[in-house]
CSV table of C-alpha atoms and ligand atoms in Angstrom, one decimal:
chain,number,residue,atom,x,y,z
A,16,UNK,CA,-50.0,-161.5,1.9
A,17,UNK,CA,-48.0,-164.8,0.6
A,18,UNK,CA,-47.0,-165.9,3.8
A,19,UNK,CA,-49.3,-168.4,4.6
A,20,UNK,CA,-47.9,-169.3,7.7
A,21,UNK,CA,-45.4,-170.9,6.1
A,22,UNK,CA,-43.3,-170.5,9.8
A,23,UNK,CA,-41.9,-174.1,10.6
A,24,UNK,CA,-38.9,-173.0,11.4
A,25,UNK,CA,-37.7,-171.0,14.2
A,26,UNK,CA,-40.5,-172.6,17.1
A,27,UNK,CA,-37.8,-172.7,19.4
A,28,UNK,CA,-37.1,-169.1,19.2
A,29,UNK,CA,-40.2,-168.3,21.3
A,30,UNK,CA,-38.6,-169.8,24.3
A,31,UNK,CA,-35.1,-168.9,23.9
A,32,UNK,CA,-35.6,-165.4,25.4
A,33,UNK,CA,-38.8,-165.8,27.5
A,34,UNK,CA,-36.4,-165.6,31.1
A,35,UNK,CA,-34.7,-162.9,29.8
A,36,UNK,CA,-35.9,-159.3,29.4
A,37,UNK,CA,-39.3,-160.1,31.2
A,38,UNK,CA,-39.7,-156.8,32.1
A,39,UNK,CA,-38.7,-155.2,28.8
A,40,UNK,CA,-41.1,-157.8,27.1
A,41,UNK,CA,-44.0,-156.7,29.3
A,42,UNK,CA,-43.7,-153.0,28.4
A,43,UNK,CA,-43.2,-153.7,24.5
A,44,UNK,CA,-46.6,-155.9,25.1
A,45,UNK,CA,-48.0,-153.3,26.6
A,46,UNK,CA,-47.1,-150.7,23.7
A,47,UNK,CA,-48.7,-153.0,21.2
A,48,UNK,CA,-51.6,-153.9,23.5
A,49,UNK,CA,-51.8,-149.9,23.1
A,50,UNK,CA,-52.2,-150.0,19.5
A,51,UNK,CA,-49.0,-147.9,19.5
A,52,UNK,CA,-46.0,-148.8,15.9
A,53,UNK,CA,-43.2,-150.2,16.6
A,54,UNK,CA,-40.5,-148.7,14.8
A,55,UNK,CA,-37.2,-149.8,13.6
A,56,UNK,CA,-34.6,-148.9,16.7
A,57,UNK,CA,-37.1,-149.5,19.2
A,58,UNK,CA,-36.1,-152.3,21.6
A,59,UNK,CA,-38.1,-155.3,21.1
A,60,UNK,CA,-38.0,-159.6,21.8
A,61,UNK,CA,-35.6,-161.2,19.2
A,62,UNK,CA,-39.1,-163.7,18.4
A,63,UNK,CA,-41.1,-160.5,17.2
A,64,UNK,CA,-38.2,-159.4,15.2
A,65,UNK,CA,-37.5,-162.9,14.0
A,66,UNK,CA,-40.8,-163.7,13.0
A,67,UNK,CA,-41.0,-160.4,10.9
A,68,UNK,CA,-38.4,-161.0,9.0
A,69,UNK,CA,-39.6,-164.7,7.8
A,70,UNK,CA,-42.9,-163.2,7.2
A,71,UNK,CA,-42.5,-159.9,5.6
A,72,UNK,CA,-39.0,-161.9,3.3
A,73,UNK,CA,-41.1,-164.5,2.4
A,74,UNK,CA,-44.0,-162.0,1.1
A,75,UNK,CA,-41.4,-159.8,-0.9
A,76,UNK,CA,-40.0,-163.6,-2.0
A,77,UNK,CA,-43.3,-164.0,-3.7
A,78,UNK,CA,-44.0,-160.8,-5.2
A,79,UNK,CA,-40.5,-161.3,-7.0
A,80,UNK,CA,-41.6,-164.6,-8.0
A,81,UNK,CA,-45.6,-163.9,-8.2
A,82,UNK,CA,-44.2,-161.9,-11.4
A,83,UNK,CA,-43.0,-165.2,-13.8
A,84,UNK,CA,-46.7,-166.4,-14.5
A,85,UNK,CA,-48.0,-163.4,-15.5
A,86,UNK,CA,-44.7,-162.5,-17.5
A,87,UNK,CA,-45.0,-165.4,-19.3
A,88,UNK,CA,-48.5,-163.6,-20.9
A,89,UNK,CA,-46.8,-160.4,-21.8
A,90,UNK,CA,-45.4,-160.9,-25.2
A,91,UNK,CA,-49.1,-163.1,-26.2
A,92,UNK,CA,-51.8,-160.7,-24.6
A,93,UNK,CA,-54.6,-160.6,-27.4
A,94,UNK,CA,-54.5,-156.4,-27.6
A,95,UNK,CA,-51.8,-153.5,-26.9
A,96,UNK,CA,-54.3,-152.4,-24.2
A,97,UNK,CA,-54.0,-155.7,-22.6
A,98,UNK,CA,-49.8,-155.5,-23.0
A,99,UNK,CA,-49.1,-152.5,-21.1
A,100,UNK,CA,-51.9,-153.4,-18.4
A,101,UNK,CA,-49.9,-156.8,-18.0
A,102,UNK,CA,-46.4,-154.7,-18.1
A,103,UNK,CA,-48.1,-152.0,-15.4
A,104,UNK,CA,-49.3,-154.4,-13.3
A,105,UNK,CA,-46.3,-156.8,-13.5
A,106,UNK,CA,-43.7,-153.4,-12.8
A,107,UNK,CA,-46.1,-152.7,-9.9
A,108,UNK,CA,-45.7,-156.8,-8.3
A,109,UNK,CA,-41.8,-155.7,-8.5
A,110,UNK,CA,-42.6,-152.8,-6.5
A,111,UNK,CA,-44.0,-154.5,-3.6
A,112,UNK,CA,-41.3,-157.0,-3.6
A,113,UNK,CA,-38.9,-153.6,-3.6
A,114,UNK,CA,-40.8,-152.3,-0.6
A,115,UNK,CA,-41.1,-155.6,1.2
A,116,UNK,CA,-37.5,-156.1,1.0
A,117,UNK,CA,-36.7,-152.3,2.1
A,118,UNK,CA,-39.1,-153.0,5.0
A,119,UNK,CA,-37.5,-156.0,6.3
A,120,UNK,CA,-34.1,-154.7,6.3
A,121,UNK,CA,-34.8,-152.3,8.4
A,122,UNK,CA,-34.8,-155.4,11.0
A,123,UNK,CA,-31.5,-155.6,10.8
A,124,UNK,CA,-31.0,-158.5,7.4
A,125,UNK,CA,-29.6,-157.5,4.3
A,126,UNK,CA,-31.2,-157.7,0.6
A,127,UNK,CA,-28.6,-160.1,-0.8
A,128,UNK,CA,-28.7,-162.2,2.4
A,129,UNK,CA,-32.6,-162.5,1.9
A,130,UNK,CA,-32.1,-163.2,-2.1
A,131,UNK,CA,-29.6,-165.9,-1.8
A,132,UNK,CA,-32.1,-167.7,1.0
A,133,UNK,CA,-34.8,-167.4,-1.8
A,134,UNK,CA,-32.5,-168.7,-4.3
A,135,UNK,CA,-30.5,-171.8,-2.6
A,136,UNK,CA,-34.2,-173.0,-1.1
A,137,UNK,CA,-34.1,-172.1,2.4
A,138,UNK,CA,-36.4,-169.4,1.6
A,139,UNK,CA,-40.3,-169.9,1.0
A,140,UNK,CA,-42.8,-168.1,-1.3
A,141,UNK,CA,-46.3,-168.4,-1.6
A,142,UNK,CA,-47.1,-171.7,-3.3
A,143,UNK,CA,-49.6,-170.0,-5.6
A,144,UNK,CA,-47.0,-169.2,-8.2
A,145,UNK,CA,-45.8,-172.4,-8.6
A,146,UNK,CA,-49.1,-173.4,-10.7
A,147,UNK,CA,-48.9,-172.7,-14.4
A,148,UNK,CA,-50.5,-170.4,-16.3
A,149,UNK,CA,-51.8,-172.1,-19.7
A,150,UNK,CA,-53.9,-169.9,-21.2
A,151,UNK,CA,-54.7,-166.0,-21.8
A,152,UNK,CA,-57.6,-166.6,-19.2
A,153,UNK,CA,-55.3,-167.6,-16.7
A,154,UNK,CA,-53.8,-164.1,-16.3
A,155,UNK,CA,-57.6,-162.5,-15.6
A,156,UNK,CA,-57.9,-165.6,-12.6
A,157,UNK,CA,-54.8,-164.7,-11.4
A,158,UNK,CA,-55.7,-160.4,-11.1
A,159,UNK,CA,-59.1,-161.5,-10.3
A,160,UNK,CA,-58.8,-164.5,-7.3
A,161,UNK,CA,-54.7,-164.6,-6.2
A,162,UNK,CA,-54.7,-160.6,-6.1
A,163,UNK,CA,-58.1,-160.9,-4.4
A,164,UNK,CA,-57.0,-163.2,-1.8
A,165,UNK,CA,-53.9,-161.2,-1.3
A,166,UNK,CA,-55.7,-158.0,-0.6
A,167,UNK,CA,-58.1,-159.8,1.9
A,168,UNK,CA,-54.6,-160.7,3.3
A,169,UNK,CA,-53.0,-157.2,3.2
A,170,UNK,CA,-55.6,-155.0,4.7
A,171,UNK,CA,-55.3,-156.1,8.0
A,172,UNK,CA,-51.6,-155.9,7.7
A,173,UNK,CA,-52.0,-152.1,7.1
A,174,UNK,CA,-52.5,-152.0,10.5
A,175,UNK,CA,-49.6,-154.5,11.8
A,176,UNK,CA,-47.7,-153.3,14.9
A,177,UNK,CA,-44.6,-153.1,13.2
A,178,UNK,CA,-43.9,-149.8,11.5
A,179,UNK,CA,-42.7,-150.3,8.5
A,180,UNK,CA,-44.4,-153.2,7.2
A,181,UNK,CA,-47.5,-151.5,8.1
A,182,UNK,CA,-46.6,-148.6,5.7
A,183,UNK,CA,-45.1,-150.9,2.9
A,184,UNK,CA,-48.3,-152.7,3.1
A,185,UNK,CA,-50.2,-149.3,2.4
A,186,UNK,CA,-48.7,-148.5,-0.2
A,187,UNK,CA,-49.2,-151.9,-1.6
A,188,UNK,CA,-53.4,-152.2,-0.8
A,189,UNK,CA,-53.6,-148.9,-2.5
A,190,UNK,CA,-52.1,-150.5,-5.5
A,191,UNK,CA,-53.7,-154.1,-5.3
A,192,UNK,CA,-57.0,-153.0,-6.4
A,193,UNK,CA,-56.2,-151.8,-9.7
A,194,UNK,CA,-54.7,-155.3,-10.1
A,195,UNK,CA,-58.1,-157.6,-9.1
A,196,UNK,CA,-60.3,-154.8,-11.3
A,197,UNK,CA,-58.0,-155.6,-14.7
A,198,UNK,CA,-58.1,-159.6,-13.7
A,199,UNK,CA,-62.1,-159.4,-13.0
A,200,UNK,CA,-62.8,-157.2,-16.3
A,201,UNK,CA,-60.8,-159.4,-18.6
A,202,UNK,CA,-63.1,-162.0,-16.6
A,203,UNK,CA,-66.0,-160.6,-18.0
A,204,UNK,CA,-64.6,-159.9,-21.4
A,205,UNK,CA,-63.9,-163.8,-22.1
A,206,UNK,CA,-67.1,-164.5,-20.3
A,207,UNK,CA,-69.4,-161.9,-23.0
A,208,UNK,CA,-67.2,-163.7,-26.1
A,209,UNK,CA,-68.0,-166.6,-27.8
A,210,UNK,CA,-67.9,-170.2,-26.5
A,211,UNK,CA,-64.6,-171.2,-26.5
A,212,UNK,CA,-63.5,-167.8,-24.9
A,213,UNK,CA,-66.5,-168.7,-21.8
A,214,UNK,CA,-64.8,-171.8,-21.8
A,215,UNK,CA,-61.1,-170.8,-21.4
A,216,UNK,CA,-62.5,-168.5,-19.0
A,217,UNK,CA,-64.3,-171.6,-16.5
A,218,UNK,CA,-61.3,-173.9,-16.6
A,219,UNK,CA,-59.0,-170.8,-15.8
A,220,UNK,CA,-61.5,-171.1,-13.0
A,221,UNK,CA,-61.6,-174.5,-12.0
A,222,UNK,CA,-57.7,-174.1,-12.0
A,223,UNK,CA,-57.1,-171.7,-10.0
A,224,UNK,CA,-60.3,-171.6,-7.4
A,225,UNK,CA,-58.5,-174.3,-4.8
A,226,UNK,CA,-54.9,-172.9,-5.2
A,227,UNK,CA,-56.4,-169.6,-4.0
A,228,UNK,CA,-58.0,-170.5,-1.2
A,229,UNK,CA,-54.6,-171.9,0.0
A,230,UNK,CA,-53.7,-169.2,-0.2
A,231,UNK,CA,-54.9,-168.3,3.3
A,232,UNK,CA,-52.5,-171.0,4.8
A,233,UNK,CA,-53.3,-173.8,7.1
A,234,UNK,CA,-56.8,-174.2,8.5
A,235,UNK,CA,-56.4,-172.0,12.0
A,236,UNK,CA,-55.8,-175.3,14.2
A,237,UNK,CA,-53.0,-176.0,12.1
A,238,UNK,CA,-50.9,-173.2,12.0
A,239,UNK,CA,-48.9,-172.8,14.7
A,240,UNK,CA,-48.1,-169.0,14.9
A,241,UNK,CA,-51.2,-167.8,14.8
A,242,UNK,CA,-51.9,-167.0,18.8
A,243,UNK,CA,-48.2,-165.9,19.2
A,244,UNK,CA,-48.8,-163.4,16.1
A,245,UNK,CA,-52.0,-161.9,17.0
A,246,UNK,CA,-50.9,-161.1,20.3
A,247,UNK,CA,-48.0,-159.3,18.7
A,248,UNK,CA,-50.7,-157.6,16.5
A,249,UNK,CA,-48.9,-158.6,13.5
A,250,UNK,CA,-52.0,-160.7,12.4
A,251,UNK,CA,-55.5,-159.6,12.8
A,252,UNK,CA,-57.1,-162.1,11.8
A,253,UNK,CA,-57.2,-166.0,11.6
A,254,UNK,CA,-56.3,-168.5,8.0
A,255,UNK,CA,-59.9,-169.3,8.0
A,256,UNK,CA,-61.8,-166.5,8.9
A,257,UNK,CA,-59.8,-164.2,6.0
A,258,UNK,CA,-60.5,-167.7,3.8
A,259,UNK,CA,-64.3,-167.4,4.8
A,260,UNK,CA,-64.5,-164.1,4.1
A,261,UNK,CA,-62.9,-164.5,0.5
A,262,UNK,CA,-65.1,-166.9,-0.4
A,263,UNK,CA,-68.0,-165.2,0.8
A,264,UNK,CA,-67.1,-161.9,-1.8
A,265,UNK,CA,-65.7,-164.2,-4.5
A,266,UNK,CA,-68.7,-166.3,-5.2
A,267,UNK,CA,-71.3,-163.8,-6.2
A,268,UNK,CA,-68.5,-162.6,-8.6
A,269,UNK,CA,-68.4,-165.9,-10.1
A,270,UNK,CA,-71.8,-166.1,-10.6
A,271,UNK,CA,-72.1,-162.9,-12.2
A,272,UNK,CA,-69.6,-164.0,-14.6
A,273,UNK,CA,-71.8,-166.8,-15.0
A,274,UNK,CA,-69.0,-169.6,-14.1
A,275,UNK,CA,-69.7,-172.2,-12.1
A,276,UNK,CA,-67.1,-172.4,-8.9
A,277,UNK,CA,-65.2,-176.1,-9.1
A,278,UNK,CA,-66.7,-176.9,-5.6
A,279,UNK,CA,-70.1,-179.4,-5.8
A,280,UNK,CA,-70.4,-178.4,-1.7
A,281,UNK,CA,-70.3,-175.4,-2.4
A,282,UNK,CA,-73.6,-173.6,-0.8
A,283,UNK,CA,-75.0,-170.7,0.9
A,284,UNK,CA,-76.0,-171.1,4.6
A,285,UNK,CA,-78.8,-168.6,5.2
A,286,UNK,CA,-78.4,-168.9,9.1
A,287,UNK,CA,-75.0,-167.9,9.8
A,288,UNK,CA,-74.7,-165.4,5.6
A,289,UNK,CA,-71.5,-167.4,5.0
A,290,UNK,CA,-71.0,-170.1,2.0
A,291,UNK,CA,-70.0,-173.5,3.2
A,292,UNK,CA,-67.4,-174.9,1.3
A,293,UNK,CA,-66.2,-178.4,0.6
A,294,UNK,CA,-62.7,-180.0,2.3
A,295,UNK,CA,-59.3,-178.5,0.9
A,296,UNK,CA,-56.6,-180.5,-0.4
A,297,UNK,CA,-54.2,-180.1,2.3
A,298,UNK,CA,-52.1,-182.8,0.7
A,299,UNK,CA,-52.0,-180.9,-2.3
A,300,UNK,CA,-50.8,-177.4,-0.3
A,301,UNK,CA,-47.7,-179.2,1.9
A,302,UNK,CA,-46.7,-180.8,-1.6
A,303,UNK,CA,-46.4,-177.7,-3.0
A,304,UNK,CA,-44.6,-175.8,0.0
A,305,UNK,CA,-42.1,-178.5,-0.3
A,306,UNK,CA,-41.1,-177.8,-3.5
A,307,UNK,CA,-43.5,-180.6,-5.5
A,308,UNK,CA,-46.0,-178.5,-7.6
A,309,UNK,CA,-46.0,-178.2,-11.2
A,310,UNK,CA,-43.6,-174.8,-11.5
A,311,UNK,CA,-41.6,-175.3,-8.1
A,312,UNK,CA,-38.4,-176.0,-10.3
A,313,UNK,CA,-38.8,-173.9,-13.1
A,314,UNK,CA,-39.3,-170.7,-10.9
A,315,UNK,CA,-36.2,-170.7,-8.8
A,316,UNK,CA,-34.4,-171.8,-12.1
A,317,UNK,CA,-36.0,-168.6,-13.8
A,318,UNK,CA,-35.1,-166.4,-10.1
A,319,UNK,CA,-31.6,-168.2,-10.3
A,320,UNK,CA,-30.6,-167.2,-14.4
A,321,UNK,CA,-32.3,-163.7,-13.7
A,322,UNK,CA,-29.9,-162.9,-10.9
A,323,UNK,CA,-26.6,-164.3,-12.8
A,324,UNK,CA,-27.3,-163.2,-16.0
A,325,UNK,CA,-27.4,-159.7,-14.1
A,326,UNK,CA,-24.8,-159.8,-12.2
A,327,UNK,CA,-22.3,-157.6,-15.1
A,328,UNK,CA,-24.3,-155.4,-14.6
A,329,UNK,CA,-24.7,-155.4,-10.8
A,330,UNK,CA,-20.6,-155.1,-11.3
A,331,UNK,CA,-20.5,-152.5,-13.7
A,332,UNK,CA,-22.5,-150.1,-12.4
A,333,UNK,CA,-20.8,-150.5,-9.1
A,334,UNK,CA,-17.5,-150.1,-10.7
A,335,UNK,CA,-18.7,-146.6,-12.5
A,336,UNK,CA,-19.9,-145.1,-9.1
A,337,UNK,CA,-16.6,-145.9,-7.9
A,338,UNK,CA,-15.1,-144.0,-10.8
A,339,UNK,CA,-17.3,-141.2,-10.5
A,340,UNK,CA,-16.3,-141.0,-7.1
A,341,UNK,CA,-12.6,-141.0,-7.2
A,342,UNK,CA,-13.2,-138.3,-9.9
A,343,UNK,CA,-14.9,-136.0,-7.8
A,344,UNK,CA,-12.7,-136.7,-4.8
A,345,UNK,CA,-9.7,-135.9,-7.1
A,346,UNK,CA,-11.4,-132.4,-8.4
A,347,UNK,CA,-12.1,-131.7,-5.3
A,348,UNK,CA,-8.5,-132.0,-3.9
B,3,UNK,CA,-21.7,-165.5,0.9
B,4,UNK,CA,-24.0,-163.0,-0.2
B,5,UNK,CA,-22.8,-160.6,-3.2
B,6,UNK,CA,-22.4,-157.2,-1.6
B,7,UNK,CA,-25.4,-154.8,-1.9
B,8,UNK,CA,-25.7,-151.4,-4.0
B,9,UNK,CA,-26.0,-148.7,-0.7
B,10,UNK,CA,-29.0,-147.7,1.0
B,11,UNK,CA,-30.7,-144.8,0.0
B,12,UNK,CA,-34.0,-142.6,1.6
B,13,UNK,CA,-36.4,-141.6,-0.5
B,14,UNK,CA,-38.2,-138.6,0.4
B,15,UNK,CA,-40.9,-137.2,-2.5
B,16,UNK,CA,-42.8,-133.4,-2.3
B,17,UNK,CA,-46.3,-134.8,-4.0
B,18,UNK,CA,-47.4,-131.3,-4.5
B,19,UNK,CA,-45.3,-127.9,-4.8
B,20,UNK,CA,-45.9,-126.2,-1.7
B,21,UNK,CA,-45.6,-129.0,0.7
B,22,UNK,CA,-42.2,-130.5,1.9
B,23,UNK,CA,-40.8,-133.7,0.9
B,24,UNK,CA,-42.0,-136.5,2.8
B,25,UNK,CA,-39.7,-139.5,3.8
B,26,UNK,CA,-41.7,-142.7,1.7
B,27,UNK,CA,-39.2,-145.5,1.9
B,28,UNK,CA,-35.7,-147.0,1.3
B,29,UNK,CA,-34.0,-148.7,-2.2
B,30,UNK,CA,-30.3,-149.5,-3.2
B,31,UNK,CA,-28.3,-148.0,-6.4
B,32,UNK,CA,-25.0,-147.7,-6.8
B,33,UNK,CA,-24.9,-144.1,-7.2
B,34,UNK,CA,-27.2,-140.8,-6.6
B,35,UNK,CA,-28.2,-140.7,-10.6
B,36,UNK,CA,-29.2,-144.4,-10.2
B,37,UNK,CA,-30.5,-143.6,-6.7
B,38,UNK,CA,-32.6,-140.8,-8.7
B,39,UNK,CA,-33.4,-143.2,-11.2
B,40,UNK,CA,-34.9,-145.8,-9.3
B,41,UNK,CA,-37.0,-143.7,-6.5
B,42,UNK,CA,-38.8,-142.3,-9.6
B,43,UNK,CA,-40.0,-145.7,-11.4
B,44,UNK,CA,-40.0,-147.1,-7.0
B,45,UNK,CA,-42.1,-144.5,-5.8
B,46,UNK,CA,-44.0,-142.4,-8.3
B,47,UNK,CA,-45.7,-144.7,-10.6
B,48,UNK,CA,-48.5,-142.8,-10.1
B,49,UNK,CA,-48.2,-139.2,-9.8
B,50,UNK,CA,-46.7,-139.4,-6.5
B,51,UNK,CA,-44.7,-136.5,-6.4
B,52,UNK,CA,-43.0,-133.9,-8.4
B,53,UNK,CA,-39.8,-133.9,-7.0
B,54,UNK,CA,-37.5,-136.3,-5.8
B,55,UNK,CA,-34.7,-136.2,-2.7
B,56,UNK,CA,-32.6,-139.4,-2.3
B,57,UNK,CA,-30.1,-139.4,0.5
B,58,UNK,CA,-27.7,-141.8,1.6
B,59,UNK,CA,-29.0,-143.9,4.5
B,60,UNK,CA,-25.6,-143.7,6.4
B,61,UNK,CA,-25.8,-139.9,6.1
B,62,UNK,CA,-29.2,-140.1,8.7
B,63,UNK,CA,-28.0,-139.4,12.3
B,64,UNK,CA,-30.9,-140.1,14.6
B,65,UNK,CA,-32.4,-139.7,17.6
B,66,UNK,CA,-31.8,-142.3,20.2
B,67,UNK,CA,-35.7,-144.0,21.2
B,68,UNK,CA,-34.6,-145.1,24.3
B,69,UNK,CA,-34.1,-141.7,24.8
B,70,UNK,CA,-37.0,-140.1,24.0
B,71,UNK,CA,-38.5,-139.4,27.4
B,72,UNK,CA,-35.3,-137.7,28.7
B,73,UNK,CA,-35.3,-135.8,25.1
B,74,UNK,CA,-38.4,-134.5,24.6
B,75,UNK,CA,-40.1,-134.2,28.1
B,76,UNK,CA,-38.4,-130.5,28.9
B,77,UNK,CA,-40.9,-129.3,26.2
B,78,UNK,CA,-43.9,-130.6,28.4
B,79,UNK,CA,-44.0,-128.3,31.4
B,80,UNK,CA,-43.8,-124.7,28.8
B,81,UNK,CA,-47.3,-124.4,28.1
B,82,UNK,CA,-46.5,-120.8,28.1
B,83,UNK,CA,-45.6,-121.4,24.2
B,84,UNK,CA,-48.5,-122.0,23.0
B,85,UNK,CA,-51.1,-118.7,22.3
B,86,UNK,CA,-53.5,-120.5,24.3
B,87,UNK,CA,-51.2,-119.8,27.7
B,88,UNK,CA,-52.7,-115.9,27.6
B,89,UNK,CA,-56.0,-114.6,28.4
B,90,UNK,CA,-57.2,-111.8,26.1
B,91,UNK,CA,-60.2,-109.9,26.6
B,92,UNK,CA,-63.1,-110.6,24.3
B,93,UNK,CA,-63.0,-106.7,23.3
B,94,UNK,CA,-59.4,-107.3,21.7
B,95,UNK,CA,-60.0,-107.8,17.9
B,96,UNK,CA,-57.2,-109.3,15.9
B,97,UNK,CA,-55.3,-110.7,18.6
C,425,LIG,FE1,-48.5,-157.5,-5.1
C,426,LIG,FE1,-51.0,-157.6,-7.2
């Protein structure tokens, strides 16, 4: 998930190769109309390959990043249990970046080009992670709602016409769960405590209930990409019916936990079995996506040291393989 | 300008003995050891597998996809390779 139609750019793309390669275009429609993968050297329009690339970067972008506000909870969580849960789950959030980048490349951009786009700005990420995370409770929101709206993202995209991403996001779903289970149970362990533990637990709640449901991106008349996406079978579904949809599982969770959502519209509407839900802060969502929310800064910063401060050993360990090798090649001769 | 990536490796993992390894996905390291390395904590962080191959991704020569009609359509008209091509009498045990 994470890319929330985050797809400004690149509009003009669309039309750019419509007059040519009509007929190839028809037949690669066709193909995807036929529920058949698209895999990596098959021919297809420079907008489908394009658009993948945004979308599946920006989603490794913020798995890579999607690790800081959890990580900053690893060397506080309350038990040893709790530690290497945090430290498994936050390994696995590098995996998927791992995968997401491996899958995107195969479209023809490089790792390092993709990092250095995340890392000068150009690049997005979701803007869930730039929100802070102030108390211990924080980290069971986060496994419990972010990777809950994620997975409500992902499973479609198990099933995305593109090959690879499809797979990646497999691989990915099957992990996800564990993720939303941990966040939910440590939930319910602050909500069984004593007061001030139920209360950490509802304002880790009323923090992070409207971020989430951002998460889904712009309402569907909003986003631009959507039509041009499904047709392409890259989406399945729309911003606000995978929204709908989370809130519809999410808020009998909450009640079971015995918090109260943060949304005084909130209701159930018997005739058509979904919750109605009151007006997002769309103000709020483009603030963040330009680079205004509370963390914007201090992530990239954090992204920024990480990848300087390793770059010795980036070096090194490219200068021992070409050691190794001029070794072997010298034995060899 | 980008810093230069570590190569491109294929992962491919056997999850059980008794099966072949099974191409899973793509990473970079430096070397084969690394390559090694990181496939294991990339790809089985869960029991996955219980062996590892990692090959370079330059080393794969493939099939062309535009091709693949003109490649694999001679097999199509040989039916008489598959067992089901012959009739055998009911009677016949073991056959
Ligand atoms: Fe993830
Ligand atoms: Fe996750």
């Amino acid at each position: 998930m994470y890319t929330q139609g985050l797809d400004q750019q690149g509009s003009q793309d669309n039309t750019e190769h419509a007059n040519a390669d009509r007929e190839r275009e028809a037949a690669f429609q066709a193909r995807i109309d036929g529920e058949e993968k698209i895999e990596p050297r098959d021919w297809m329009p420079e907008a489908y390959r394009k658009t993948l690339v945004r979308q599946i970067s920006q989603h490794a972008h913020s798995e890579i990043v999607g690790m800081l506000p959890e990580g900053n909870w690893i060397s506080r969580a309350p038990t040893l249990k709790r530690k290497l849960i945090l430290m498994a789950k936050v390994q696995d959030e590098a995996g998927h970046g791992l995968y997401l980048y491996s899958a995107a490349e195969t479209l023809g951009t490089s790792r390092a080009d993709m990092v250095d786009q995340l890392l000068d700005g150009r690049a997005k990420y979701s803007s869930i992670f730039n929100y802070p995370t102030l108390t211990w409770a924080d980290v069971g929101a986060i496994g419990w709602l972010v990777d809950g709206a994620a997975i409500m993202n992902q499973i479609p995209l198990c099933r995305c016409s593109y090959g690879p991403y499809a797979r990646a996001m497999v691989r990915v779903c099957r992990e996800e769960s564990f993720h939303q289970r941990q966040g939910y149970e440590l939930m319910l362990a602050l909500c069984r405590g004593n007061d001030e533990q139920k209360r950490m637990a509802q304002d880790a709640l009323n923090r992070w209930w409207w971020p989430s449901l951002m998460m889904f991106g712009p309402s569907d008349n909003e986003s631009r990409h959507t039509a041009q996406s499904m047709a392409w079978k890259i989406k399945r579904f729309s911003n606000d019916e995978l929204r709908q949809k989370f809130v519809d599982t999410t808020v009998p969770q909450a009640e079971y936990l015995g918090l109260e959502v943060p949304d005084p519209d909130l209701a159930f509407d018997e005739e058509s079995g979904h919750y109605r839900f009151g007006a997002i802060d769309w103000e709020e969502f483009f603030a963040v996506l330009k680079g205004n929310g509370p963390c914007n800064r201090e992530r990239i910063e954090a992204r920024r040291s990480a990848h300087e401060e390793g770059r010795w050993v980036r070096d090194a360990a490219r200068a021992y393989a070409r050691k190794q090798a001029k070794r072997a090649a010298a034995q060899a001769a | 300008m980008a810093e230069q990536d570590w190569p491109l490796w294929e992962v491919f993992i056997r999850s059980r003995t008794g099966l072949s390894h099974k191409h899973v996905g793509s990473l970079h390291a430096a070397d084969q050891q690394m390559a090694l390395q990181n496939a294991r904590d990339l790809y089985t962080r869960r029991q996955e597998g219980v062996s590892i191959w990692v090959v370079p991704s330059a080393a794969i020569h493939a099939s062309d996809p535009a091709e693949r009609d003109a490649y694999f359509d001679p097999a199509d008209d040989k039916i008489y390779r598959h067992p089901t091509f012959y009739d055998i009498p009911d009677e016949v045990e073991v056959l």
